[in-house]
Each structure stands twice: as structure tokens, then as C-alpha cells.
Coordinates of C-alpha atoms and ligand atoms in Angstrom, one line a residue:
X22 CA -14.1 83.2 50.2
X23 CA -12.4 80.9 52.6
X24 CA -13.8 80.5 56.1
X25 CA -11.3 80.2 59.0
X26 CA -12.1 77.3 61.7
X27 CA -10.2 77.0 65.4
X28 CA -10.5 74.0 67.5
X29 CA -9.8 74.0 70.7
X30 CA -7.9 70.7 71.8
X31 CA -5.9 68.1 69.4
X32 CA -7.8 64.8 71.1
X33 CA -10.0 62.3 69.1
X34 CA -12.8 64.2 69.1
X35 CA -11.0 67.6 67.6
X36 CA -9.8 65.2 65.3
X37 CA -13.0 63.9 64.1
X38 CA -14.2 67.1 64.0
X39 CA -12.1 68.4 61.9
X40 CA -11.7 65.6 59.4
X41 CA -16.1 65.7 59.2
X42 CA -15.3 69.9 58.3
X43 CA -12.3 69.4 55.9
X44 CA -15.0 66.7 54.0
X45 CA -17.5 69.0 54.0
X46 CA -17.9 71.0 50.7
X47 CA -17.0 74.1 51.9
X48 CA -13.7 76.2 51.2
X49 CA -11.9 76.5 54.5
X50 CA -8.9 76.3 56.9
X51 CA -8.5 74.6 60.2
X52 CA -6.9 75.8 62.8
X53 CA -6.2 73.3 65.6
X54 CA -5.1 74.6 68.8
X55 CA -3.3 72.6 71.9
X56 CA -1.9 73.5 75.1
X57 CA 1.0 70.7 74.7
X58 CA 3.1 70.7 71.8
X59 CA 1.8 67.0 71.0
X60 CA -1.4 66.4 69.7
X61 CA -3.7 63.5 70.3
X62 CA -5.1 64.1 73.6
X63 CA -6.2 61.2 75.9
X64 CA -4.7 58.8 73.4
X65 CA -1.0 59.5 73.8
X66 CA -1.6 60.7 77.9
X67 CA -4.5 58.5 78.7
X68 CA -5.0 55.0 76.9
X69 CA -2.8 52.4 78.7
X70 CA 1.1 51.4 77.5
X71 CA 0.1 47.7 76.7
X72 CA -3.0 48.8 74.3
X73 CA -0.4 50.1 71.5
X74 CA -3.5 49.1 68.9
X75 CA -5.7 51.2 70.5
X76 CA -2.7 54.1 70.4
X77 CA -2.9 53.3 66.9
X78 CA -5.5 55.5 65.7
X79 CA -2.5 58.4 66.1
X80 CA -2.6 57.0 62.1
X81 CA -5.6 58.1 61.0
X82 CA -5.5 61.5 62.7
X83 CA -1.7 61.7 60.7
X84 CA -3.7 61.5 57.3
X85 CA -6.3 64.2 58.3
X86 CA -3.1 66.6 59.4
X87 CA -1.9 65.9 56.2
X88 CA -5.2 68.1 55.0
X89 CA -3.2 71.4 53.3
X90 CA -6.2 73.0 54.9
X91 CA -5.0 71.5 58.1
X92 CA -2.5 73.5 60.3
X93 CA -1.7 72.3 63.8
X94 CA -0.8 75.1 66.6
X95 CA 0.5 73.0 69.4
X96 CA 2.3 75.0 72.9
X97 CA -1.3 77.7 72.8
X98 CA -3.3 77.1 75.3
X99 CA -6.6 78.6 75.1
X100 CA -7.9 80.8 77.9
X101 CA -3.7 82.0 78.1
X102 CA -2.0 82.3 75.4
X103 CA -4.9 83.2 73.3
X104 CA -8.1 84.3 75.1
X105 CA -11.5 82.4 73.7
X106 CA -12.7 86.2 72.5
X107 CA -9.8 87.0 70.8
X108 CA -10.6 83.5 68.4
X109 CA -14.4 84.8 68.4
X110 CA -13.2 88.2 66.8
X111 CA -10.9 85.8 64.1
X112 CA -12.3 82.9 63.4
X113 CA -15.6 82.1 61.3
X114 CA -16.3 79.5 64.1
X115 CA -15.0 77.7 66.9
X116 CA -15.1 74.2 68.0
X117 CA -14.2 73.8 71.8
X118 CA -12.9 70.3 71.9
X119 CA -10.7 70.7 75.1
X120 CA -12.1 67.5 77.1
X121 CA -12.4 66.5 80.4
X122 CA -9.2 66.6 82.2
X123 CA -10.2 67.2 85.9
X124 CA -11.1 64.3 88.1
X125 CA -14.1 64.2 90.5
X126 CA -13.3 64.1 94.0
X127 CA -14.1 62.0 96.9
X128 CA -14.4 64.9 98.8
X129 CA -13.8 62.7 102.5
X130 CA -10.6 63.1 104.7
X131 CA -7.1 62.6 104.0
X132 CA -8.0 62.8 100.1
X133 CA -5.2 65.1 100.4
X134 CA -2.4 63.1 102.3
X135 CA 0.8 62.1 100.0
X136 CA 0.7 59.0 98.4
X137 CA -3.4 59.5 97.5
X138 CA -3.0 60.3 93.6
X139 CA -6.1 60.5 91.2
X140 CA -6.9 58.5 87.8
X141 CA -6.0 61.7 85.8
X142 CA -2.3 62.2 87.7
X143 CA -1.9 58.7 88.0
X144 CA -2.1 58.0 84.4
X145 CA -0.5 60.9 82.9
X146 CA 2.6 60.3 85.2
X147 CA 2.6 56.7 83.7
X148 CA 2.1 58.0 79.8
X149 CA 4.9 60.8 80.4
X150 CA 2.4 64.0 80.7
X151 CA 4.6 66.9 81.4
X152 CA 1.7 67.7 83.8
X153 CA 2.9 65.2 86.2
X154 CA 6.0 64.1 85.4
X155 CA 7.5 64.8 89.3
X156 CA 4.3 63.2 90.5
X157 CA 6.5 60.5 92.3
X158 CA 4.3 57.9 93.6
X159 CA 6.0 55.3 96.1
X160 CA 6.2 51.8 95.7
X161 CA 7.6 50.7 98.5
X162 CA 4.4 49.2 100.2
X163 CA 2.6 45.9 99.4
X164 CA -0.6 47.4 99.6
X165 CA -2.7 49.5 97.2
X166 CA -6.3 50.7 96.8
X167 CA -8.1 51.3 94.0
X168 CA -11.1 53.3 94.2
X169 CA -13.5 52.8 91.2
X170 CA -15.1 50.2 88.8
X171 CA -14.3 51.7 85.7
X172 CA -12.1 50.3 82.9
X173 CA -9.4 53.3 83.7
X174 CA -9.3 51.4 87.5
X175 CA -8.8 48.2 85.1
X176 CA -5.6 49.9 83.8
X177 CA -4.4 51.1 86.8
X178 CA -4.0 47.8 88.1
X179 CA -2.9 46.2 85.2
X180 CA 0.2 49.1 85.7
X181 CA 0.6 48.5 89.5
X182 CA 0.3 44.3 89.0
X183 CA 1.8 43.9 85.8
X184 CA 5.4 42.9 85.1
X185 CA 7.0 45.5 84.6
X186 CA 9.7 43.6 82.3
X187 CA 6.9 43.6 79.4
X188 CA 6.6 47.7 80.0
X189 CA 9.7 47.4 78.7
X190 CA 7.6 46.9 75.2
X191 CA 5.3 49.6 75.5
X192 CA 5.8 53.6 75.2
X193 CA 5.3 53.5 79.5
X194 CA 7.2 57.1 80.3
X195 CA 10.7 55.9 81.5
X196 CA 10.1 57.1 84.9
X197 CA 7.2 55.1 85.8
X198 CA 9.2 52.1 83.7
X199 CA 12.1 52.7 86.3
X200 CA 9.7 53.2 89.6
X201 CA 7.6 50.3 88.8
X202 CA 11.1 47.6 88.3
X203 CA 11.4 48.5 92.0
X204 CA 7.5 48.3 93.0
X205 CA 6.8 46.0 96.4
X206 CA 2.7 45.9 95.4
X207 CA 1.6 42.6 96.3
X208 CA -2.0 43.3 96.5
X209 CA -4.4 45.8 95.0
X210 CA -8.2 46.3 96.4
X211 CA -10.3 47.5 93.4
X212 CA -13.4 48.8 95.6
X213 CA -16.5 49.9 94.1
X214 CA -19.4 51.4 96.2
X215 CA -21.8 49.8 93.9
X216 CA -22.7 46.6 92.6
X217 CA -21.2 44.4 90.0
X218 CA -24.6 44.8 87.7
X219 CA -23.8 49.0 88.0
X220 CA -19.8 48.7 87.5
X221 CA -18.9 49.7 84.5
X222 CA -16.2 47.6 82.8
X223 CA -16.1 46.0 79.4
X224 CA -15.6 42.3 78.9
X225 CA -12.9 42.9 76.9
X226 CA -10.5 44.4 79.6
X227 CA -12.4 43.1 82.7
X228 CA -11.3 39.4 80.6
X229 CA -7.7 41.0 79.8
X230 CA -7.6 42.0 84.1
X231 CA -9.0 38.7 85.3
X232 CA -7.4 36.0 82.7
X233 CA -4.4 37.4 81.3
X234 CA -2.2 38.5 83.9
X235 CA 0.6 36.1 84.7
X236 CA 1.5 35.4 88.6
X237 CA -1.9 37.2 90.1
X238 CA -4.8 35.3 91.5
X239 CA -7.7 37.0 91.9
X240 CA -10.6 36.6 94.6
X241 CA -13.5 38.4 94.1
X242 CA -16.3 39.3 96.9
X243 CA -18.7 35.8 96.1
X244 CA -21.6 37.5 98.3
X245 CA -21.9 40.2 96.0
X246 CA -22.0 37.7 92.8
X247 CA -25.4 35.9 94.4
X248 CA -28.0 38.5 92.6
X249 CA -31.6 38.8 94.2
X250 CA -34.8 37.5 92.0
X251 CA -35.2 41.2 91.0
X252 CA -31.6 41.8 89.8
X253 CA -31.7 38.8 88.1
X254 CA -34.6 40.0 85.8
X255 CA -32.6 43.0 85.7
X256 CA -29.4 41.5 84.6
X257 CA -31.8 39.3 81.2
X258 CA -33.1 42.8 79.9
X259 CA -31.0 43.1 76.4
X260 CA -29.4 46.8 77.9
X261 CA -27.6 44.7 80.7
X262 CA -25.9 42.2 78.4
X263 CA -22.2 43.7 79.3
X264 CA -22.7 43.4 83.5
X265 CA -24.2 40.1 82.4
X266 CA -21.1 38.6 80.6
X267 CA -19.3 40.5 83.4
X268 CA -20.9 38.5 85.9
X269 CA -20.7 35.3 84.5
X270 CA -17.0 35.9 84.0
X271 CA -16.5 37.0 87.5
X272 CA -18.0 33.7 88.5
X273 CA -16.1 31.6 86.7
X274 CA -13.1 33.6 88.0
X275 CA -14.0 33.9 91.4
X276 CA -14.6 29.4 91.4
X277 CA -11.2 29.1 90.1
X278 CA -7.9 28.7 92.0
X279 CA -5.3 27.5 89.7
X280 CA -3.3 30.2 90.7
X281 CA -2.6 30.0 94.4
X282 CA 0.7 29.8 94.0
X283 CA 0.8 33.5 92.5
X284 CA 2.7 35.9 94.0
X285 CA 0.6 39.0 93.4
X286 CA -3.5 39.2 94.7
X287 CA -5.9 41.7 93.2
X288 CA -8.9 41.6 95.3
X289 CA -12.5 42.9 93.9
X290 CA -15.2 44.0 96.0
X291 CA -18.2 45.9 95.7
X292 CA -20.5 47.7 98.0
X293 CA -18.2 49.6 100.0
X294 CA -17.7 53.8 100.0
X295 CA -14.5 55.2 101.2
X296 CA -15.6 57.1 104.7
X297 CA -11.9 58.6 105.5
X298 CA -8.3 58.1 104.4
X299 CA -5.9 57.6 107.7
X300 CA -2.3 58.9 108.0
X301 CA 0.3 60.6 109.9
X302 CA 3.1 62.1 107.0
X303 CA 0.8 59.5 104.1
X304 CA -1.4 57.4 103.7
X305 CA -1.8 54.3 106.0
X306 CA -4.9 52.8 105.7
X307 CA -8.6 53.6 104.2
X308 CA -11.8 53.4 106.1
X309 CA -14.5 51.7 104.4
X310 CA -18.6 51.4 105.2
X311 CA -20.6 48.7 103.6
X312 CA -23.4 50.0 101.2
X313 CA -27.0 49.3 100.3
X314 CA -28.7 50.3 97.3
X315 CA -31.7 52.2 97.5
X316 CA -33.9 52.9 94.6
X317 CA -34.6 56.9 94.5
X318 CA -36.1 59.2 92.4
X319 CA -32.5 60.1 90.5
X320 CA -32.2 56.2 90.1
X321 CA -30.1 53.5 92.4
X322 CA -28.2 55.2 94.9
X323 CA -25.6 53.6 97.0
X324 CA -26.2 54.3 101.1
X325 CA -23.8 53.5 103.7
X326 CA -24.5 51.4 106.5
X327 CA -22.5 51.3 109.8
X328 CA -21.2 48.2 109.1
X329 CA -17.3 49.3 108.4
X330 CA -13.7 48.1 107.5
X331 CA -10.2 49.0 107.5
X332 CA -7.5 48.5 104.8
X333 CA -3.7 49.2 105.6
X334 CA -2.6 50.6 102.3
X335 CA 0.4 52.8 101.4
X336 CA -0.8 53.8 97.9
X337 CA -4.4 54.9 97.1
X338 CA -5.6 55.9 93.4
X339 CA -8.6 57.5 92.9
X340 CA -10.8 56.4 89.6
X341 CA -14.3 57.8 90.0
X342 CA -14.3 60.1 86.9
X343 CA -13.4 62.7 85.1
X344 CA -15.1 66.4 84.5
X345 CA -14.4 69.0 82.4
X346 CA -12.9 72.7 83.2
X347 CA -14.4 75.6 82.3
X348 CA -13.0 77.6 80.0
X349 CA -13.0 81.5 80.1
X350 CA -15.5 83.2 78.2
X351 CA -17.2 80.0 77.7
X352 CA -20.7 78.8 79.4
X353 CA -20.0 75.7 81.7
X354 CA -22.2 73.9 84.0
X355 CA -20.5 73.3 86.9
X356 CA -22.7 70.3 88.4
X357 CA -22.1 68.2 85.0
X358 CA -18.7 69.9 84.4
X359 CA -19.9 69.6 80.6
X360 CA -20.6 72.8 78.4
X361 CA -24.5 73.4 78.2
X362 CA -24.9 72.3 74.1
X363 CA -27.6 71.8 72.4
X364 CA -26.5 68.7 70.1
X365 CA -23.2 70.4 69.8
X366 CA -24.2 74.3 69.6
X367 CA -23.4 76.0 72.2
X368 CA -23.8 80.1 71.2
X369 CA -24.5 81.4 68.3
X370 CA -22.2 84.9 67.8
X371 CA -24.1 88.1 67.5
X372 CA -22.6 89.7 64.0
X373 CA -19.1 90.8 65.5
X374 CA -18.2 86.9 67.2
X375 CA -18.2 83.4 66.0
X376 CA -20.4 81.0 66.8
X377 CA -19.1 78.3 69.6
X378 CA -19.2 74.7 69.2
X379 CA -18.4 71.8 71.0
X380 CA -17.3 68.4 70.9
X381 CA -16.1 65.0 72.5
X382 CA -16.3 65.2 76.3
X383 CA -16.6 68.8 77.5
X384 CA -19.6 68.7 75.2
X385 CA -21.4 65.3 76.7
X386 CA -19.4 64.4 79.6
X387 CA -16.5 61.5 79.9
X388 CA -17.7 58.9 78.6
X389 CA -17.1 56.1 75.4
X390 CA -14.8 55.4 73.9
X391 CA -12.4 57.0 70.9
X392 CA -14.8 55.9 68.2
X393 CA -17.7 57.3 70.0
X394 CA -16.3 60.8 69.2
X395 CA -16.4 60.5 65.4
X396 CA -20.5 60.5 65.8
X397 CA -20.7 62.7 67.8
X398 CA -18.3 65.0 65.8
X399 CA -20.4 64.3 62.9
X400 CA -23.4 65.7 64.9
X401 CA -21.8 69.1 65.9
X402 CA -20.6 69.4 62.5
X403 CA -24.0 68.8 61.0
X404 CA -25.2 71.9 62.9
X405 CA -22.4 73.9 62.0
X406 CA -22.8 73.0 58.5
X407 CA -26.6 74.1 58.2
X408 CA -25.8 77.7 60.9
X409 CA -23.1 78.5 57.7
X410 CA -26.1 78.3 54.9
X411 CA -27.8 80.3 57.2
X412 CA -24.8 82.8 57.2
X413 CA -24.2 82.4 60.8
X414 CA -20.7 82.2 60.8
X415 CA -18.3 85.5 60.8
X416 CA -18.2 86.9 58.1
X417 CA -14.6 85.8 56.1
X418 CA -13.5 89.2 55.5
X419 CA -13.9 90.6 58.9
X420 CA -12.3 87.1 60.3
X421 CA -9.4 88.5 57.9
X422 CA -9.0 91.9 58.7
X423 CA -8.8 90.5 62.8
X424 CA -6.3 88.0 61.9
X425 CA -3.3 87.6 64.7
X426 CA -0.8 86.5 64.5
X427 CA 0.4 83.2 66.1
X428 CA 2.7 84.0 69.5
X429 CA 6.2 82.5 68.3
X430 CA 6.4 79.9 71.2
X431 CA 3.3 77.7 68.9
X432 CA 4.5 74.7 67.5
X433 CA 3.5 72.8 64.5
X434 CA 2.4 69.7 63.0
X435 CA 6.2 69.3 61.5
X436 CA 7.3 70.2 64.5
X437 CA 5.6 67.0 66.7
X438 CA 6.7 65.1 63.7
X439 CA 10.3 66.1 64.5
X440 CA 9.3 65.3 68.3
X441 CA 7.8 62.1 67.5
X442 CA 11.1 61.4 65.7
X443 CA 13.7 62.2 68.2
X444 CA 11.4 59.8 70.9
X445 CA 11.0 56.6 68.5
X446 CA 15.1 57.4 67.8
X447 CA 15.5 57.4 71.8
X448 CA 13.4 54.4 71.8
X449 CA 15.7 52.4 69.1
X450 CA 18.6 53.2 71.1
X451 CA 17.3 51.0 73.9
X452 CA 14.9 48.6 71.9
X453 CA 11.9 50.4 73.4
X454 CA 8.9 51.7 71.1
X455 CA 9.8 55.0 71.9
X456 CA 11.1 56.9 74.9
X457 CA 8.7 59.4 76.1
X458 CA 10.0 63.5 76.4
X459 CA 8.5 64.3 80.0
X460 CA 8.7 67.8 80.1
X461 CA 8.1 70.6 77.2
X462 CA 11.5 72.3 77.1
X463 CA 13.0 68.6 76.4
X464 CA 9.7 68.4 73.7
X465 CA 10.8 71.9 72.4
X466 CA 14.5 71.7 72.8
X467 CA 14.3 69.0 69.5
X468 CA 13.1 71.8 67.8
X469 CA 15.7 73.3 64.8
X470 CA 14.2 76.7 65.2
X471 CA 14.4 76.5 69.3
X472 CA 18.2 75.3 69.0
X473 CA 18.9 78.2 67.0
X474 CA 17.8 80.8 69.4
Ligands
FAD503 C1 -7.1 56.8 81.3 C2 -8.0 56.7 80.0 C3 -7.8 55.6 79.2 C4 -8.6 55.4 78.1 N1 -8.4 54.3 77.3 C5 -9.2 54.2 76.2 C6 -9.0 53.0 75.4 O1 -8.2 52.1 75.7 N2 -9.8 52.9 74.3 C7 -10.7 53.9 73.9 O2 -11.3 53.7 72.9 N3 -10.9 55.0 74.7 C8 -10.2 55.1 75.8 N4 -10.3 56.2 76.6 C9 -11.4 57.2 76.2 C10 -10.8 58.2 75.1 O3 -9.5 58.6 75.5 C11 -11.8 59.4 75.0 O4 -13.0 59.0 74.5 C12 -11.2 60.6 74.2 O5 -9.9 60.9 74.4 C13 -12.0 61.9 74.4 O6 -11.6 62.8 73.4 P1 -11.6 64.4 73.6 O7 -11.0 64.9 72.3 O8 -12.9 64.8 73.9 O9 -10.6 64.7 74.8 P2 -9.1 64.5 75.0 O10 -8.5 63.3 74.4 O11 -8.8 64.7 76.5 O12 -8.4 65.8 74.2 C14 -8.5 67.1 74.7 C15 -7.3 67.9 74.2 O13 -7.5 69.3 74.5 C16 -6.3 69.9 75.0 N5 -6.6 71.1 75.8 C17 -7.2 71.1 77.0 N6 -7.4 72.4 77.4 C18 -6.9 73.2 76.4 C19 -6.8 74.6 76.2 N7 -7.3 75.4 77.1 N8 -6.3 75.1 75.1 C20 -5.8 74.2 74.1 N9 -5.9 72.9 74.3 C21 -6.4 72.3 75.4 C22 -5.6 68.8 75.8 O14 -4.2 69.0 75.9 C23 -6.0 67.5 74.9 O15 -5.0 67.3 73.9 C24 -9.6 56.4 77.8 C25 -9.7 57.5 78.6 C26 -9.0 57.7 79.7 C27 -9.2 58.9 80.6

């Protein structure tokens, strides 16, 4: 008998899970589930324009959707269109695999004022989400702050400080391709309330930021790159060898001027918590204190002092995280804004449900990178694997006799094919990679069957 299998969420780690089931002995059929009628998660919406290799993994999820076991049911999102029950009652198993979408907050004043954006709406304006596609960001100001040391911050400012002529080259959404041609940034702050041996770039992009851009000079905070005796034995241990090539890098950077003459400045500083963001009708400015860090029980902690600054700025993005959603009818801790899992097991059913599963980062929070999913799909599917010996799933023939229907607005792997067509098409037209459909009815509106109606 065949066992029925629904993931929750089309991303890299619904991907790996799936590929680790459909290589698994086992007879079955995987049903993939998406609220957009694209798949691919944070690597179509998330992963930066100018890293098309990185985008390039779309490949190998291609050849697992090429699985006849496979089906793909984009436009359904769970929790609306389908409740999490209803795929308890008709499904052997499910794997929740939905991610971490929301961003944490600063949680200070005038996070709220126009013009203050988040990593998460920030970046999916620029990759052509149709979440924020009228997210309109303004650049006409010379100033911007970044709030984060994180390699999404990295991206951000490669976007605001980049030229936008080699956008041009990328799948960039049109309308952040068109804002950015008329951007005024001059300068971006990248502000982290921590250290440089606790930010947490890789060498790779922190080199890509700080040596590759054209027409930017850089100054970083020098203070902040003199470490104490102790940090300096912290910085040999083997577990800080990334912040130490960071540091040495930011060091050689931060002695070099050969670009004075650059017409663009991204400054770097560290030690510094946003206290309020001023503004009338937006954003002005940002008040900054100066931090210390204090060791505490929980680890280092950063602790303002009242030594404070000001920063006029018209644009200020927000990269301090991401955290999951809960999902009804599914546990969720709210102070990790993970699912509670143990190594991917979340609830076993109880004779009339499926079991529940998860994966990627609503199972261990938002972190690594795509490759780290495939591990830690592999890990979930190991449990799943040994709770089916144990007959654990739901039983195939009840599964069957609850089977539903699909609701006639879902979408299919043909059909993003047929998506993906129309946009590289669009892109040819122009000599761009692709050009990006914003909004769903233009996704759906390609659509043979949807022109018909
Ligand atoms: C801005 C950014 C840039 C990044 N750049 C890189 C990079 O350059 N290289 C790299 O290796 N890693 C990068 N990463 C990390 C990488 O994207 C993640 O490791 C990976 O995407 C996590 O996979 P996931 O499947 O858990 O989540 P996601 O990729 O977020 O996928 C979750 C999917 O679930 C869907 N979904 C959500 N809710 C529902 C619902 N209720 N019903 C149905 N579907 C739902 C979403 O639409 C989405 O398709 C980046 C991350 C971010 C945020």
C-alpha cells in the first residue's frame, strides 16, 4: 500500500526532505504544499540578485520534482486554504517545512515610522515577493542605516551601494531595478550592537562587501578592531576562526585608502544599540547608545551605556533576524519562534491523525545556510523512517478513504514551469535573466487553464 506524505512549504529544506523520503525504500507519494504558486522558498525571495550560483540549486530541486511520486500544490496555504487537521485526517504523515518568515523586532520608538522597512520586506520587495511588491522604499536621501551584522545586512548593502547598471544582470524584481537607477544613497551605516568577534558574517561575503565593490570606500570603527588580551585568546580558539579572518580582513581594510576618491561610503561600527528612531511624517535620524559587553549567565550580553549618538538618515533597514510563525493546530514556542521538536518529531498522531514533523528553520530556528538543510532533513527523515516500522504513520487506507480533494485555485509543478517560462521569455525581451511576475494574478494569469476561465 502506498503511503501519502504532505509537506508544508516548497524551500530548501521541504526539498531535501522530500528528496531523503522519495530515496527511501518505501512506496509513497509526496505531496508538497506552498502558499505562492512558486516553489523554492528563501532561494527565489531571499538569496541576493548577484548570487545567481547560489540561485542555482533551483536545479537540483527540478530533478527531485521530476520524482513521478512528486506532485507540487503551489497557491494552498496551509492554516487557510487547507487547515493542518484536515492534512492529519489525509495524510500518513506530515512534514511542516514552512520556515521562518517573520522578522524580530527592535521593539524601540519610531520602529513604525515610514521609510523603517525590515530584512524580510526589504528583501522580498527587491526579489519580486508578491508580499511586498507595493513596499515602495524611497531613495531620495543620502543616508541609510543598517541595523545588523549578519550576512543578509551584507546584502542589503550590497543592493543600496551597488551599481545598479549590473542589476541589470541579475533576476533583481523590475521595480527595485527601476527605484534603485534613481537611488541618492551615498552612505550606509551597518551598526551592530555587538562586537566584531560576535558578528556573524562569512569571509566570503564580508570579502565580496569590503573588496569588491567598485566606487565605495569603506572606514570601519578602528577602536573596536584593538581586541583586549582576553579576546585575543578568545579570537585563537579553533571555533573563532571565521571572526578571526574577519578581523584580520577588517584591518587590512580599515588601513587602506586607495579609494578616497569613491563616491559612495559604507561605514561599519560596532557596539552601538538603536535607543529610538526620530521623525515627523518618516524617518529622520536614529538615536544610538554606545555598548559594553558584560559576561552573564545566558552568555555575553551587550549593555548600553549613556554615552549616545545621532545619525540623520532617511532610510533605515532592520536585519536582526528572523522567526518563525506559528501555524494553527501546530505546537510553537513563541520565545524561540521555532516548533518544539525533538530531532525533527514533533507529535506523534494518536490512531485517527498523522504524525507531525518538521524541518529547515521553523524546526531549529534561522540559521545556515541552504546546504545545512539537507542534514538536517536527513535527520527528521531518519525518525520518520524508523516511527513507520513501528506503524506509526496513518494507516494508508483510512488516509484514502479521507482523501480531498485539491481546491481548484492550487497550482502545479507544470504550472511554475510555465511561470518560469513566461519570466525568462520577459527577460530575453530585454536581455535580463528573467523579469520577475510581482504579484499572483500576473503569476496565475500565464496559466492556460486560468486564461480559459
Ligand atoms: C535574505 C536571505 C538571504 C539568504 N542568502 C543565502 C545565500 O546566499 N546562501 C545560502 O546558502 N543561504 C542563504 N540564506 C539561507 C537559506 O535561504 C535558508 O537556509 C533556507 O531558505 C531555509 O529553508 P526553509 O525551507 O526552512 O525555509 P524557506 O526557504 O523560507 O521556505 C519556506 C517555504 O514555506 C512556504 N510557506 C510558509 N508558510 C506556509 C503555509 N502556511 N502554507 C504553505 N506554504 C507555506 C513559503 O512560501 C516558502 O516557500 C538566506 C536567507 C535569507 C533570509
Amino acid at each position: 500500500m502506498t503511503s501519502r506524505i504532505a509537506i508544508v512549504g516548497s524551500g530548501p529544506s521541504g526539498f531535501f526532505a522530500a528528496e531523503a523520503l522519495l530515496k527511501s525504500n518505501l512506496r509513497l507519494q509526496v505531496h508538497m504544499f506552498d502558499r505562492l504558486p512558486t516553489p523554492f522558498g528563501l532561494v527565489r525571495s531571499g538569496v541576493a540578485p548577484d548570487h545567481a550560483s547560489i540561485k542555482g540549486v533551483s536545479r537540483v530541486f527540478d530533478r527531485i520534482a521530476e520524482d513521478s511520486a512528486f506532485e507540487f500544490c503551489g497557491n494552498i496555504e496551509i492554516g487557510k486554504d487547507i487547515s493542518l487537521n484536515e492534512l492529519r485526517r489525509t495524510y500518513s504523515a506530515v512534514v511542516l517545512a514552512h520556515g521562518a518568515a517573520a522578522d524580530s523586532k527592535l521593539g524601540i520608538p519610531g520602529e513604525c515610522l515610514p521609510q523603517v522597512f525590515s530584512a524580510g520586506q526589504f528583501v522580498g520587495w527587491y526579489n519580486g515577493h508578491p508580499d511586498f511588491s507595493d513596499l515602495r522604499p524611497d531613495f531620495n536621501t543620502e543616508n541609510a542605516v543598517i541595523f545588523g551584522h549578519g550576512n543578509v545586512a551584507i546584502d542589503i548593502a550590497r543592493m543600496l551601494l551597488g551599481d545598479p547598471q549590473k542589476f541589470r544582470k541579475t533576476d533583481i524584481a523590475e521595480h527595485a531595478l527601476d527605484s534603485l537607477r534613481g537611488s541618492k544613497i551615498k552612505t550606509v551605516h551597518l551598526v551592530g550592537r555587538r562586537g566584531p568577534l560576535q558578528a556573524s558574517f562569512t569571509t566570503a561575503e564580508l570579502r565580496e562587501l569590503l573588496l569588491k565593490m567598485e566606487d565605495m570606500r569603506v572606514e570601519i570603527d578602528a577602536a573596536a578592531l584593538h581586541l583586549s588580551s582576553s579576546e585575543a585568546d578568545e579570537l585563537s580558539k579553533p571555533a573563532n576562526a571565521v571572526a578571526k579572518r574577519n578581523i584580520d580582513l577588517m584591518r587590512e581594510v580599515a588601513d587602506n585608502s586607495h579609494q578616497a576618491a569613491a563616491s559612495k561610503l559604507l561605514l561599519i561600527s560596532f557596539f552601538e544599540s538603536p535607543l529610538e528612531i526620530r521623525g515627523s511624517t518618516k524617518v529622520e535620524a536614529v538615536s544610538l547608545a554606545r555598548n559594553v559587553i558584560v559576561n552573564t549567565p545566558q552568555g555575553k550580553r551587550a549593555i548600553p551605556t549613556d554615552e549616545r549618538r545621532e545619525i540623520s538618515a532617511g532610510l533605515v533597514l532592520t536585519s536582526i533576524g528572523f522567526r518563525g510563525r506559528a501555524l494553527p493546530g501546530a505546537p510553537f514556542d513563541r520565545l524561540t519562534g521555532r516548533i518544539p521538536n525533538q530531532n525533527g518529531r514533533v507529535q506523534l498522531g494518536d490512531g485517527s491523525t498523522a504524525p507531525l514533523y518538521a524541518v529547515g528553520w521553523i524546526k531549529r530556528g534561522a540559521n545556515g545556510v541552504i546546504g545545512t538543510n539537507r542534514a538536517d532533513a536527513a535527520e527528521t527523515v531518519a525518525c520518520m523512517l524508523s516511527d513507520y516500522t513501528e506503524r506509526k504513520w496513518l494507516e494508508p487506507d483510512l488516509v484514502n478513504r479521507g482523501k480531498h480533494a485539491l481546491p481548484p485555485k492550487s497550482t502545479s509543478f507544470h504550472d511554475w514551469q510555465l511561470i518560469n517560462q513566461a519570466e525568462i521569455s520577459a527577460g530575453l525581451a530585454v536581455e535580463r535573466p528573467r523579469v520577475k511576475f510581482t504579484t499572483i494574478a500576473d503569476m496565475l494569469d500565464v496559466l492556460p487553464q486560468r486564461q480559459a476561465r
